[in-house]
mmCIF file of C-alpha atoms in Angstrom:
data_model
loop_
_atom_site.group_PDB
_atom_site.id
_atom_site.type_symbol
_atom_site.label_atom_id
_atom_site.label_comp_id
_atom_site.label_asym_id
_atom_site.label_seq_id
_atom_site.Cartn_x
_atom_site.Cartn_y
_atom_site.Cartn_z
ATOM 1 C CA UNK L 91 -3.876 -17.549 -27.822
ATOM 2 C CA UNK L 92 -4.196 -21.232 -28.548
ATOM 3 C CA UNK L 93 -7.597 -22.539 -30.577
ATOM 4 C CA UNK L 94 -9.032 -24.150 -27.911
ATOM 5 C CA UNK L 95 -11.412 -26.519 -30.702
ATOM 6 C CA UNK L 96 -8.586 -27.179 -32.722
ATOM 7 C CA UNK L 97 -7.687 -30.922 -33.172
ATOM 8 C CA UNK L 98 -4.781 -32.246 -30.972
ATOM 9 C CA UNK L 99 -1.650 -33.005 -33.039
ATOM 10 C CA UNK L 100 0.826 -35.603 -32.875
ATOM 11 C CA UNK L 101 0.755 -39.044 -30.971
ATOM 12 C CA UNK L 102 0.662 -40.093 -27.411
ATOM 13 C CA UNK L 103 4.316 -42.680 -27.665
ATOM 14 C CA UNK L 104 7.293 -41.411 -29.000
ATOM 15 C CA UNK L 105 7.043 -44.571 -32.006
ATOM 16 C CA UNK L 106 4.139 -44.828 -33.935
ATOM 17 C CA UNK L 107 4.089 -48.500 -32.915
ATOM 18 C CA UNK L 108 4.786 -47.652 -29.199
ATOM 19 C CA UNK L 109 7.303 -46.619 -27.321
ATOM 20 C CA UNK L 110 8.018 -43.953 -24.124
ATOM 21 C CA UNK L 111 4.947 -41.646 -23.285
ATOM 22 C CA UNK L 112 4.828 -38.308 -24.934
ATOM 23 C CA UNK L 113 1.877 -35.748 -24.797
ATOM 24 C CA UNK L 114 -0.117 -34.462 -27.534
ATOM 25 C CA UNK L 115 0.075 -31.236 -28.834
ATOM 26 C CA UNK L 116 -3.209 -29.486 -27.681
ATOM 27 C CA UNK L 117 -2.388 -25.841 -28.649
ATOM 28 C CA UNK L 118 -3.794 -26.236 -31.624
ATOM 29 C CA UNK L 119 -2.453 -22.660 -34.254
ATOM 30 C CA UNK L 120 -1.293 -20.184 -31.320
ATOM 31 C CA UNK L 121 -0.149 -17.026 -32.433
ATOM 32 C CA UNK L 122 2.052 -16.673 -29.948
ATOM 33 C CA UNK L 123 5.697 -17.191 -31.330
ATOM 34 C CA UNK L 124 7.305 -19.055 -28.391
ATOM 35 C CA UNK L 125 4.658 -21.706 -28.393
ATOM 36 C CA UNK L 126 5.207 -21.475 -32.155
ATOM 37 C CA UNK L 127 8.715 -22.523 -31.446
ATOM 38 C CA UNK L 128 7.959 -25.087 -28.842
ATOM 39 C CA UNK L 129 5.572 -26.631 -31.407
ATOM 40 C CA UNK L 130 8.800 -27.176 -34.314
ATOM 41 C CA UNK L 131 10.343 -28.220 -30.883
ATOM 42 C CA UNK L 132 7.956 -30.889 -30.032
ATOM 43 C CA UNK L 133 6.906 -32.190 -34.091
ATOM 44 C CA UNK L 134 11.292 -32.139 -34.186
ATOM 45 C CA UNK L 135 11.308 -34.653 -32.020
ATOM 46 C CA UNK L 136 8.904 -37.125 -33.252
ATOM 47 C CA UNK L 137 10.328 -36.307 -36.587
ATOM 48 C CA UNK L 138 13.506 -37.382 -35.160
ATOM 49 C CA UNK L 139 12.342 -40.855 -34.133
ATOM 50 C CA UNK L 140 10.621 -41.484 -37.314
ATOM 51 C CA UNK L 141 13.385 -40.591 -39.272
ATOM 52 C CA UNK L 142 15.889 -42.675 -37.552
ATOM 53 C CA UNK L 143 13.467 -46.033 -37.217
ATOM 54 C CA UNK L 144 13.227 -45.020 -41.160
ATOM 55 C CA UNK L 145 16.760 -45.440 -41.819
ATOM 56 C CA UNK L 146 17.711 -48.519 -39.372
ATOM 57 C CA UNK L 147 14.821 -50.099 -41.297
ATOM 58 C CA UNK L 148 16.242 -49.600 -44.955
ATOM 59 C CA UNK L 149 19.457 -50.503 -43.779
ATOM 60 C CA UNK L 150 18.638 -53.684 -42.287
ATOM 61 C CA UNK L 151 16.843 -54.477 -45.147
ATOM 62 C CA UNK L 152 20.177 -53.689 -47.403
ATOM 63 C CA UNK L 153 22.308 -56.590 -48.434
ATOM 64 C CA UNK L 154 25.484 -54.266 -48.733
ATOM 65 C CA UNK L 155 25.492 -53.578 -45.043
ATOM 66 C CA UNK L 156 26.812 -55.902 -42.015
ATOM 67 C CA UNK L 157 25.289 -56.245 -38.985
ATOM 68 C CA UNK L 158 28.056 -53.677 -38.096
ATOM 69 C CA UNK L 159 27.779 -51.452 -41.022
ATOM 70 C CA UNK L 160 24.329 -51.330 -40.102
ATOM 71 C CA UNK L 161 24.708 -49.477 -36.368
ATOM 72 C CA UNK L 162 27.570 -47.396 -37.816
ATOM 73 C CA UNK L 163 25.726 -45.870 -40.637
ATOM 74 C CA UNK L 164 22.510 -45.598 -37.881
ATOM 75 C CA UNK L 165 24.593 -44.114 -35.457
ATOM 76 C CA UNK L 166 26.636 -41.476 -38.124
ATOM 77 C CA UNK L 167 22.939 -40.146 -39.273
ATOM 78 C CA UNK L 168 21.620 -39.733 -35.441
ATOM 79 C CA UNK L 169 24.742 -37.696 -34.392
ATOM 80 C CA UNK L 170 24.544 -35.726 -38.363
ATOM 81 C CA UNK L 171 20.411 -35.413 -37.730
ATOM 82 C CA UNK L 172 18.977 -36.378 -34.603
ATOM 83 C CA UNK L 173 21.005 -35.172 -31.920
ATOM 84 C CA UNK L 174 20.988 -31.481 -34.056
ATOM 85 C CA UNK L 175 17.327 -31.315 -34.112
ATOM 86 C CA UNK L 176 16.555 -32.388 -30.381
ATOM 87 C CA UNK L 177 19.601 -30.285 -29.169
ATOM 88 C CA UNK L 178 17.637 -27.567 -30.867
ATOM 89 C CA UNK L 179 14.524 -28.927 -29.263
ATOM 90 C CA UNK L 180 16.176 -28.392 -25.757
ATOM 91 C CA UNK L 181 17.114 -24.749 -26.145
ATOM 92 C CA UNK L 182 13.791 -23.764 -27.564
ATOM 93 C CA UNK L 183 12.561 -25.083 -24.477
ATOM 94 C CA UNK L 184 15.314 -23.515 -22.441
ATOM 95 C CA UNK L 185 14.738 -20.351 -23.929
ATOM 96 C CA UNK L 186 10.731 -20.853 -23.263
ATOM 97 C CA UNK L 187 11.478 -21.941 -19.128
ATOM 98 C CA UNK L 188 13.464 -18.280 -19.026
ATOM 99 C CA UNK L 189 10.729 -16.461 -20.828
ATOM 100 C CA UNK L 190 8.211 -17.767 -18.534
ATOM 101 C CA UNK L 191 10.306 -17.278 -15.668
ATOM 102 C CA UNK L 192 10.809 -13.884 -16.803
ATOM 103 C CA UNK L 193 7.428 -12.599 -17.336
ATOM 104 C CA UNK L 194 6.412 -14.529 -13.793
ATOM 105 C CA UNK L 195 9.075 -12.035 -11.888
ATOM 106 C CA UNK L 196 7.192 -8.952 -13.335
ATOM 107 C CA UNK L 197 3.738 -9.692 -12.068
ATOM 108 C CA UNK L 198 3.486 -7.758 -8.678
ATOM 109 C CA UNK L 199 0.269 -7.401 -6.694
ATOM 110 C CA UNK L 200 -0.664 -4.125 -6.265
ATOM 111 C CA UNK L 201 -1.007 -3.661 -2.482
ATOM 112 C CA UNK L 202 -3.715 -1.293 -0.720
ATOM 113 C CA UNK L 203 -2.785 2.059 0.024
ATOM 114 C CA UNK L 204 -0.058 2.784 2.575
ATOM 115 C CA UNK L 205 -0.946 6.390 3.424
ATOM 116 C CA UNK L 206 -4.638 5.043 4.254
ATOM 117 C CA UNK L 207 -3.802 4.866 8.312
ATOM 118 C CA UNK L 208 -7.328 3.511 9.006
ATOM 119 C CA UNK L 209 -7.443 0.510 6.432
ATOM 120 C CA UNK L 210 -4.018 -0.395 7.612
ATOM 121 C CA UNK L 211 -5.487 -1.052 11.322
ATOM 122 C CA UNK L 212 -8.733 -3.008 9.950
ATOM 123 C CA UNK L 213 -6.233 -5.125 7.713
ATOM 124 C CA UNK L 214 -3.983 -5.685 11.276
ATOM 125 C CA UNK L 215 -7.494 -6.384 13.348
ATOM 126 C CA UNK L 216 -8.742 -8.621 10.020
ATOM 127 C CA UNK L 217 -5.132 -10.675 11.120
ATOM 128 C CA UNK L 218 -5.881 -10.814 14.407
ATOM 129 C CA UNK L 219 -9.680 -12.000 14.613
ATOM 130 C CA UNK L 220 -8.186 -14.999 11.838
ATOM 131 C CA UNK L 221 -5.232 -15.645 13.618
ATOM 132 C CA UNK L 222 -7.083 -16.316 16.975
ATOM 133 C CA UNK L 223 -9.502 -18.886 15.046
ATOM 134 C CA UNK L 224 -9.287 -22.826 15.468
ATOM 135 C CA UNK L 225 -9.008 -24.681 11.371
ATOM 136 C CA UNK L 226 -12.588 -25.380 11.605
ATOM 137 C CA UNK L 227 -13.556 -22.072 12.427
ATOM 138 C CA UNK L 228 -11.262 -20.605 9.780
ATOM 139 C CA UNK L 229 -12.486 -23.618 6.954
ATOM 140 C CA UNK L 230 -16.288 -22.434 7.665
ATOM 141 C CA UNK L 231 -15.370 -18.202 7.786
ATOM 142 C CA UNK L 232 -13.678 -18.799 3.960
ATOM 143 C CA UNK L 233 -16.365 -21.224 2.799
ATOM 144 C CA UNK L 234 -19.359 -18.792 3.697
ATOM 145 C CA UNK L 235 -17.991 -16.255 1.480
ATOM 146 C CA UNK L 236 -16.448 -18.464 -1.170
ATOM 147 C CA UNK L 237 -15.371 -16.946 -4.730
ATOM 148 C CA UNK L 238 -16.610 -13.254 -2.923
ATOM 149 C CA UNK L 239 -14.418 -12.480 0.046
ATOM 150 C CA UNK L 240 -14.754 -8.659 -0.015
ATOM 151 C CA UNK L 241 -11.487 -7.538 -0.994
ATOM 152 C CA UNK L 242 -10.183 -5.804 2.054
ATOM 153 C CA UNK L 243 -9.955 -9.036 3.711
ATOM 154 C CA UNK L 244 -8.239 -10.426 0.973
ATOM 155 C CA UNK L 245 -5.603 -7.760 0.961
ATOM 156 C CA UNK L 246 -5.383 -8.142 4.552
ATOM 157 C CA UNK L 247 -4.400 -11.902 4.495
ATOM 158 C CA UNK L 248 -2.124 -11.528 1.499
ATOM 159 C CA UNK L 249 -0.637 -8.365 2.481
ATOM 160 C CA UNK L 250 2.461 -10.751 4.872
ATOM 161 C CA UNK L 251 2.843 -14.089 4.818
ATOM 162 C CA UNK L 252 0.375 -16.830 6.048
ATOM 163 C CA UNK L 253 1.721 -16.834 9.841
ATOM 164 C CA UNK L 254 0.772 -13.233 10.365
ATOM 165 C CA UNK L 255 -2.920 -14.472 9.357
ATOM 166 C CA UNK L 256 -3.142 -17.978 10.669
ATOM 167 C CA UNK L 257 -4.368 -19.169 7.125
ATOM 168 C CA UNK L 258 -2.778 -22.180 5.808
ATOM 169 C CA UNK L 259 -0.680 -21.904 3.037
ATOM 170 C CA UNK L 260 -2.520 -23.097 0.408
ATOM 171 C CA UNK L 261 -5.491 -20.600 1.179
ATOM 172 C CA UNK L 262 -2.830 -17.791 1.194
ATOM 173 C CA UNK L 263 -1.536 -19.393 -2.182
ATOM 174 C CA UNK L 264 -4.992 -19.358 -3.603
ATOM 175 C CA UNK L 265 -5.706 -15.776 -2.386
ATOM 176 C CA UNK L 266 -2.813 -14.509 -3.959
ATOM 177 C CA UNK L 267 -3.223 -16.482 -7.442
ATOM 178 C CA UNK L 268 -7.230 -15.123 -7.449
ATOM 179 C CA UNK L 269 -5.118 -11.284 -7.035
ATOM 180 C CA UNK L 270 -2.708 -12.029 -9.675
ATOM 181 C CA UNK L 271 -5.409 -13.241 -12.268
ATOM 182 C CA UNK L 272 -7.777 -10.078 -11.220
ATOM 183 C CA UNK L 273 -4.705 -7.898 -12.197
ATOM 184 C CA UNK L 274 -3.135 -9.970 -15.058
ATOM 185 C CA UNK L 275 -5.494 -12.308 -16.384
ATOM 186 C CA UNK L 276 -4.555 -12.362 -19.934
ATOM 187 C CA UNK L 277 -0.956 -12.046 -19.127
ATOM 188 C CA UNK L 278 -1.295 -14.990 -17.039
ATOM 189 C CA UNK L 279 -3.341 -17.253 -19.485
ATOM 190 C CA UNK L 280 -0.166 -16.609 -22.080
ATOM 191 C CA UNK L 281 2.346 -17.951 -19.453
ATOM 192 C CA UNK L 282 0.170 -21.172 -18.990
ATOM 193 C CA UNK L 283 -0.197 -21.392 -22.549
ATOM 194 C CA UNK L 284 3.772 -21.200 -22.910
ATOM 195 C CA UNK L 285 4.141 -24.058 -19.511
ATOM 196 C CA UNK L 286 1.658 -26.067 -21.822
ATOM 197 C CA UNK L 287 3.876 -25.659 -24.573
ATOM 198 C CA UNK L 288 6.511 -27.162 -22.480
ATOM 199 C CA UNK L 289 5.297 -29.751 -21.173
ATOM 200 C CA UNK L 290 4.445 -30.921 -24.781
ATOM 201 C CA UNK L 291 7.823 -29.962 -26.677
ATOM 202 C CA UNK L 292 9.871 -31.474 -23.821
ATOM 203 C CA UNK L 293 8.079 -35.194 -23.507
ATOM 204 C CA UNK L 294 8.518 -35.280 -27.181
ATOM 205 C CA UNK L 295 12.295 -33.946 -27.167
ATOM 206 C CA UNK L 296 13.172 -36.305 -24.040
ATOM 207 C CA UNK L 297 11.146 -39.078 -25.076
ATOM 208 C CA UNK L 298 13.136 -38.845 -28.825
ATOM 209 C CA UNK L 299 16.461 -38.681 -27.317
ATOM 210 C CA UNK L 300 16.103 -41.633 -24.960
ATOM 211 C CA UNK L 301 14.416 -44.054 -27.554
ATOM 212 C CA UNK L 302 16.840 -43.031 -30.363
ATOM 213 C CA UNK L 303 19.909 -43.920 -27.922
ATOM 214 C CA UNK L 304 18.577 -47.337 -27.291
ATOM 215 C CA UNK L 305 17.378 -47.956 -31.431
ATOM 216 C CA UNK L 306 20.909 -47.128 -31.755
ATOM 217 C CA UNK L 307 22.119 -49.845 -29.441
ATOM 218 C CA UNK L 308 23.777 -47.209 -26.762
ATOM 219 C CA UNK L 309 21.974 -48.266 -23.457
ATOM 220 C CA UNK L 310 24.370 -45.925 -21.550
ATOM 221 C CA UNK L 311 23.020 -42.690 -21.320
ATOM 222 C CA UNK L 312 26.636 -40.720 -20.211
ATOM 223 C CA UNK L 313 27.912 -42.748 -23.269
ATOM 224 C CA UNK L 314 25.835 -41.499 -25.668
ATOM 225 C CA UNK L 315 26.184 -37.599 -24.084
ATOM 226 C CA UNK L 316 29.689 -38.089 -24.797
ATOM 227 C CA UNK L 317 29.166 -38.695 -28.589
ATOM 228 C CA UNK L 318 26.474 -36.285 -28.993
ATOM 229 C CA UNK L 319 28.082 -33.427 -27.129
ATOM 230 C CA UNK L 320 31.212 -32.149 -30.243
ATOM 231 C CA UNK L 321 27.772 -32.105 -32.179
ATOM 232 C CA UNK L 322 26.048 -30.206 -29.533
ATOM 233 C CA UNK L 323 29.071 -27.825 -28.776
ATOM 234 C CA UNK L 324 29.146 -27.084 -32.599
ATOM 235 C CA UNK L 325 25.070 -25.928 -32.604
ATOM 236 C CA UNK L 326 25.684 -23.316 -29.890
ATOM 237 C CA UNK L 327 29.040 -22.483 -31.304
ATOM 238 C CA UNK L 328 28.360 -17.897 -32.695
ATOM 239 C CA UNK L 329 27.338 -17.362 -36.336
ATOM 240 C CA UNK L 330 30.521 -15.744 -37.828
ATOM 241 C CA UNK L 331 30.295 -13.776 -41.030
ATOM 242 C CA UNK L 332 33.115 -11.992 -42.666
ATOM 243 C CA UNK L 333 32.556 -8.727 -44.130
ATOM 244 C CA UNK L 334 33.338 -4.991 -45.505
ATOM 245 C CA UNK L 335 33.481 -1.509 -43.472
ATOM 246 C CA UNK L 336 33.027 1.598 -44.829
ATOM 247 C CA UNK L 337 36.863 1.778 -45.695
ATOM 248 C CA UNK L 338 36.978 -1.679 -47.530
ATOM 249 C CA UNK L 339 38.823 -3.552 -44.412
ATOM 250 C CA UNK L 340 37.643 -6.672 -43.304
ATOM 251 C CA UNK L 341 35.466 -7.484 -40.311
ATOM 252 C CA UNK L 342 34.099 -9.916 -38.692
ATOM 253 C CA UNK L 343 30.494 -9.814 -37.210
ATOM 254 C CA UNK L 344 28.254 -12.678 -35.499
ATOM 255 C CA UNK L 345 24.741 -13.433 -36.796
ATOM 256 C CA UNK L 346 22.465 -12.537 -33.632
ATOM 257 C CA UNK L 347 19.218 -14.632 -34.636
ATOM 258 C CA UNK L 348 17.399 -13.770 -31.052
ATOM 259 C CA UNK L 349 17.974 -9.784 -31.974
ATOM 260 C CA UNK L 350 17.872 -10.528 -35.809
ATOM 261 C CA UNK L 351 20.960 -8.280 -36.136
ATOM 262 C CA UNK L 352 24.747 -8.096 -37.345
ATOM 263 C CA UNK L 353 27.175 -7.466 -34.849
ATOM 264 C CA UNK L 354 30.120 -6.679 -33.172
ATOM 265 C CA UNK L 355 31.275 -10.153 -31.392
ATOM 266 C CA UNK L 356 32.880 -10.111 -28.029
ATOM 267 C CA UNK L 357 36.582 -11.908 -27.289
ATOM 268 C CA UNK L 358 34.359 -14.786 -26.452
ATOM 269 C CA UNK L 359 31.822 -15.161 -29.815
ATOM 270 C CA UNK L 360 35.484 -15.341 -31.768
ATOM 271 C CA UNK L 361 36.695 -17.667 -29.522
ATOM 272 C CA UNK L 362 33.921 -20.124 -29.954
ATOM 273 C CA UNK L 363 32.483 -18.848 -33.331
ATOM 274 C CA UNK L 364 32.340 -20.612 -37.060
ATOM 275 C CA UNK L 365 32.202 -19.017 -39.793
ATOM 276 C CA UNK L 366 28.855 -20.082 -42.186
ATOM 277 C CA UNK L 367 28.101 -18.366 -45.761
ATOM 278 C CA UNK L 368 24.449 -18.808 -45.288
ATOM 279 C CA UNK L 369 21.109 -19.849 -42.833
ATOM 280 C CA UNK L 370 21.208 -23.252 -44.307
ATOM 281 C CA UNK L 371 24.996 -23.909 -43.835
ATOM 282 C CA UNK L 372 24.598 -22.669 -40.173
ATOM 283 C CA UNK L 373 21.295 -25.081 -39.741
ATOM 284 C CA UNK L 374 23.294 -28.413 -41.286
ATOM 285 C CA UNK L 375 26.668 -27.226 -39.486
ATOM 286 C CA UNK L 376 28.511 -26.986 -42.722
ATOM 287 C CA UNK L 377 31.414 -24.416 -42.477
ATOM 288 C CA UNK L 378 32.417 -21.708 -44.821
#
């Protein structure tokens, strides 16, 4: 989990002068490895700005370069560095949206006992008396108890959906987030930790991307898709290596960096793949 004391990191705009909004990085050292990620995600991006308002500076400032010679060599170095690292920015956060919706699917409340004939009528009579209540009347039963409703009217109001209950949704909502922290409260506090993470890495990726394509002198986004996306295609393009069997033939294999294996590449991985001699290549896009 996240250092809660630790000292925010980064900036609040996307330039160090100014610029779009981003979010600061609040997370502070987490040891969990997709926030790690989202954090490279979201210090990419301002990296990315910095780097490119860097280089349009010392070119401007170089007599060898034209006004023109100035916006191609800008625009060369954001589609050879910028548009690599945020691209990588946005499926570190795609990955992280999965993962969290992932881990969300698995966390089911565990209901009361069905066999138990007896509860299941006072949960069905619990419905009932709060069904036939006016809002008032229902506002004042759920205040007098407040963070202690006794637990078998709880599972009797989240046991079906609001209607069956009369409660509004947003007390059903809040009945069923209260059960879901009782049963997975530390699993929870890592997904919110991850949708933090987000948040972050994604103003700072977005943010990056749009102020870039206007220091660039693009002000159409499609336009500027359309230049970054060969260099896009090429990121997610397979790891191929070429290697030995046991006999001494040559295979191929793809580089699997989620599994942190070698192996066996479908029709597809071929298809699309390019062949890299090394991590670094496969990071700058250089092929073997």
């Amino acid at each position: 989990m996240a250092d809660k004391f630790a000292m925010p990191k980064g900036r609040q705009t996307i330039r160090k002068s100014g610029g779009r909004r981003t979010r600061l990085w609040e997370l502070g050292d987490s040891k969990n490895s997709t926030v790690k990620q989202l954090e490279a995600a979201y210090l990419g991006g301002l990296g990315a700005m910095d780097r490119v308002e860097a280089r349009h500076t010392a070119n401007k400032a170089d007599p060898r370069f034209t006004p023109d010679g100035v916006r191609d060599d800008l625009l060369k170095f954001v589609l050879s560095d910028a548009v690599r690292v945020l691209h990588h920015g946005r499926t570190t956060i795609a990955k992280a949206r999965a993962e969290v919706a992932e881990r969300r699917s698995k966390l089911k409340i565990e209901g009361p006992d069905k066999t138990d004939i007896a509860a299941a009528f006072r949960r069905m009579e619990i419905r009932t008396r709060l069904n036939n209540m006016k809002p008032d009347e229902l506002t004042n039963y759920f205040a007098r108890y407040g963070d202690n409703l006794p637990t078998e009217i709880a599972q009797a109001v989240i046991e079906l959906p609001p209607e069956y209950s009369g409660v509004p949704q947003s007390r059903h909502d809040l009945l069923v987030e209260r059960a879901l922290n009782a049963q997975y409260g530390d699993a929870i506090a890592e997904i919110k930790e991850i949708e933090q993470g987000i948040e972050a890495a994604e103003s700072s990726v977005e943010a990056s991307r749009d102020e870039i394509r206007v220091e660039v002198g693009i002000h159409d986004p499609a336009k500027f898709n359309e230049l970054a996306a060969p260099v896009e295609a090429k990121q997610d393009a397979p790891w191929l290596r070429r290697g030995k069997d046991t006999n001494g033939n040559e295979v191929i294999r793809v580089v699997d960096l989620d599994r942190g294996v070698e192996r066996v590449p479908t029709a597809d991985e071929i298809a699309r793949g390019i062949f890299y001699s090394d991590f670094e290549h496969y990071k700058e896009g250089k092929a073997a």
